XYZ file of C-alpha atoms in Angstrom:
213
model
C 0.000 0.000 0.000
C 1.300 3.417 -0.810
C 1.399 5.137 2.390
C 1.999 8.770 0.842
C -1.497 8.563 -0.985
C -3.171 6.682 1.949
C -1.818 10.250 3.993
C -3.186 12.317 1.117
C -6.856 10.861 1.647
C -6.465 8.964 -1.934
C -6.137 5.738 -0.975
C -9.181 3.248 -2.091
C -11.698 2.735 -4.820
C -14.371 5.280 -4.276
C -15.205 8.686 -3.146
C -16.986 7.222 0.108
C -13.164 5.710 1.053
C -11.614 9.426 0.355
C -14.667 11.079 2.647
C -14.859 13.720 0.054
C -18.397 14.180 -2.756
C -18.732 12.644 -6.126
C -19.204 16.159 -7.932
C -18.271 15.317 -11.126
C -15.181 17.536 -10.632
C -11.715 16.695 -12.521
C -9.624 13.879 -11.332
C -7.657 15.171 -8.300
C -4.294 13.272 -9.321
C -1.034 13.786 -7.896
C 0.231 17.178 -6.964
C 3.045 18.116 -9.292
C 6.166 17.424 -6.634
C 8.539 20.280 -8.303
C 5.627 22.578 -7.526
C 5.149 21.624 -4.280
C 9.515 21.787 -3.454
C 8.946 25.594 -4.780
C 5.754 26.393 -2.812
C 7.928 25.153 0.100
C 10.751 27.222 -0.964
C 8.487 30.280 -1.282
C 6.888 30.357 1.963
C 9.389 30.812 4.626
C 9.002 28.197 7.764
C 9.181 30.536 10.448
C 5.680 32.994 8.644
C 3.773 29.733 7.986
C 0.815 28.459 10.021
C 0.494 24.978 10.681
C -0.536 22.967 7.674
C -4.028 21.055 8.326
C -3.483 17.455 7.945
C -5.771 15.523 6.084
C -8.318 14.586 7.942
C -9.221 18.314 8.306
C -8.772 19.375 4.633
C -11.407 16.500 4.050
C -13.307 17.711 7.004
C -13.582 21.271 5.184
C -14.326 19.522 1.650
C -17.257 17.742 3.059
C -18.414 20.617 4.730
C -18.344 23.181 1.643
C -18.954 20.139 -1.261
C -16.023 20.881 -3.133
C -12.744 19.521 -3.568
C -9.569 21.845 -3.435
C -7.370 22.560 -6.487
C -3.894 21.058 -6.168
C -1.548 22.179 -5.705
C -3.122 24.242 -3.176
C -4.799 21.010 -1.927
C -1.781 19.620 -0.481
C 0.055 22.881 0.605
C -3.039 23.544 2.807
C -2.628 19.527 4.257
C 1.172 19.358 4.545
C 3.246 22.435 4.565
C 0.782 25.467 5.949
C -2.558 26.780 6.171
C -1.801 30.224 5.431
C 2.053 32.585 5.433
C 2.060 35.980 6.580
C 5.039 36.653 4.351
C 3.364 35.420 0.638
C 1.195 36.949 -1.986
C -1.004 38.962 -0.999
C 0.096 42.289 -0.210
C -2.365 42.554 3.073
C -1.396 39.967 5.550
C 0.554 37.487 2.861
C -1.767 34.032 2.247
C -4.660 33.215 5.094
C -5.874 30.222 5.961
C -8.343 28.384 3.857
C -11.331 28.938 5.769
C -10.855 32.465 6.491
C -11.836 35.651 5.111
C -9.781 38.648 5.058
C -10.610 41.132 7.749
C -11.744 43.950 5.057
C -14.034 41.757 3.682
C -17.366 43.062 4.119
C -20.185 40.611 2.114
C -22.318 38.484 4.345
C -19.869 35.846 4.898
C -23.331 34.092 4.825
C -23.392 34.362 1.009
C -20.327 32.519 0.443
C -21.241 29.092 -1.335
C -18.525 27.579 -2.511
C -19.969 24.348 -4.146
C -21.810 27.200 -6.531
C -19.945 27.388 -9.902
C -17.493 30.053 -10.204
C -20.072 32.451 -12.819
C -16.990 33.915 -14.944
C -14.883 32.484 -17.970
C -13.754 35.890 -19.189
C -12.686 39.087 -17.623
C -15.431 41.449 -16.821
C -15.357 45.103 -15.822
C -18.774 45.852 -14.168
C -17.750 49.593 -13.757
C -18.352 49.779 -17.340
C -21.306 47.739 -17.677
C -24.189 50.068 -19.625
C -26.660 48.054 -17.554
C -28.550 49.497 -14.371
C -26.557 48.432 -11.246
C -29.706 46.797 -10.046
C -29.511 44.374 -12.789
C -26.314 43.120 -12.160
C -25.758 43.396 -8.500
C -26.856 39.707 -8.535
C -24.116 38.862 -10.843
C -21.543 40.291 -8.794
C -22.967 39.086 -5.872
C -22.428 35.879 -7.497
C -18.641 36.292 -8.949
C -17.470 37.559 -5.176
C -19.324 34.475 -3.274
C -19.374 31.167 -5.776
C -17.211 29.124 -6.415
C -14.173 29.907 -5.100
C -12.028 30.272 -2.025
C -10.496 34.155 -0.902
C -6.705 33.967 -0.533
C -6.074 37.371 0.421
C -5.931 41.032 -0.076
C -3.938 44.014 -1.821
C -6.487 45.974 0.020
C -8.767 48.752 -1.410
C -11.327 46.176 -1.989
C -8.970 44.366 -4.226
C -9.266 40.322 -3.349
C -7.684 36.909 -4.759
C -9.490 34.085 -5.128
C -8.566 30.441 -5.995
C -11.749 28.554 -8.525
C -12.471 25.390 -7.214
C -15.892 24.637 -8.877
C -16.922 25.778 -12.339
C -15.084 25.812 -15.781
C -12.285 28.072 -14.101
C -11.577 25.416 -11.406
C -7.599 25.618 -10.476
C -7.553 28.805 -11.723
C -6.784 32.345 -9.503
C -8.990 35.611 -10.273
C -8.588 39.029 -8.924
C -11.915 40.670 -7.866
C -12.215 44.579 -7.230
C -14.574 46.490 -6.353
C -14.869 47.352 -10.322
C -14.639 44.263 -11.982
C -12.884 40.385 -12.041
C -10.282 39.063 -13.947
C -8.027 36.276 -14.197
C -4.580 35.982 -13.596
C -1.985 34.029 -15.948
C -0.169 34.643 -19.436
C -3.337 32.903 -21.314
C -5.243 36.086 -19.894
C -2.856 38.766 -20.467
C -1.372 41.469 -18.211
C 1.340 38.959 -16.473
C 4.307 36.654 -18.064
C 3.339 34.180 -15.338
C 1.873 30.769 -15.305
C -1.975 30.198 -14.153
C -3.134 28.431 -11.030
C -2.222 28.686 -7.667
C 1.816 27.270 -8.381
C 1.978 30.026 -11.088
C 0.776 33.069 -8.880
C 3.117 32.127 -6.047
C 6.238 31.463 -8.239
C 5.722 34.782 -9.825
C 5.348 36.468 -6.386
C 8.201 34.879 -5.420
C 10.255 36.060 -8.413
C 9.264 39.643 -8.532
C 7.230 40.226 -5.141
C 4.378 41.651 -7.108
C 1.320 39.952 -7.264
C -0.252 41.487 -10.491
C 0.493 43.129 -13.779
C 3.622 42.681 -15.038
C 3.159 43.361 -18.927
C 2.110 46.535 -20.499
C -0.844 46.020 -22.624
């Protein structure tokens, strides 16, 4: 028996043995181990909470009816649940249940299982239709489908996918619109997905826009 997987909550035939929902999501696989010896390298010991474990990170699947993106999966499990030295710029990465402390929605609206609404960037500033119309959707891009892993303050948020067509993938809301983050998108020479945001952090210690467009 491979010990490592049995650890990682993927040991057995069926979802029942891995205590986590049959949602139709993509295969979970193996974490890619070169991404998880930089994540290490990125997030310095001594600013890291402790990681989960398991049993926990299934505990919080279960609970929400998702299943975490790796390799974000397994950094929560096994190396820390948040680093107050990391992307973002307010109080680094936070822990995978929490919110950041500006965040003022009804933490009550947060549904995770909820598909992530976007595919495409979209700047509701400039929307020609009445605010009233599209609060919903907005509502909806802040609160689905997706977990918060920090702040660059001013209302500006990350957030990892991890239900919908985007799942894996990081988006930066505002207060004026959502967008996603990775050189498929534009804006940024960087990789998308979680290993991609931190390993251009890590590189440049900006979290954003790195290409004029």
């Amino acid at each position: 028996m491979n010990t490592e997987n049995a650890d990682r909550g993927d040991a057995g035939t069926g979802d029942a043995d891995r205590g986590v929902p049959d949602q139709g999501e993509p295969d979970r696989g193996e974490p890619d181990r070169a991404e998880l010896e930089a994540l290490r390298a990125a997030f310095p010991a001594e600013h890291c909470l402790p990681p989960l474990g398991w049993d926990a990170v299934r505990a919080f699947e279960r609970a929400q009816g998702i299943v975490l993106p790796e390799p974000y999966r397994t950094l929560v499990a096994e190396i820390c649940d948040g680093c107050s030295d990391g992307p973002a710029d307010i109080d680094g990465l936070i822990p995978v249940a929490a919110l950041p402390a500006d965040w003022g929605c009804d933490q009550t609206q947060r549904v995770l299982s909820e598909p992530f609404p976007l595919t495409e960037a979209w700047v509701w500033e400039d929307d020609p239709r009445p605010y009233e119309e599209i609060e919903p959707l907005i509502d909806a891009v802040s609160n689905y489908g997706s977990v918060v892993l920090g702040t660059d303050g001013c209302g500006m948020y990350w957030h990892l996918v991890v239900t919908g067509p985007h799942r894996g993938r990081i988006w930066n809301i505002s207060d004026v619109g959502a967008a996603p983050f990775g050189a498929a998108f534009g804006h940024t020479t960087a990789d998308e997905g979680f290993a991609g945001w931190v390993a251009h952090w890590a590189a440049s210690r900006r979290s954003w826009f790195d290409v004029v467009v």
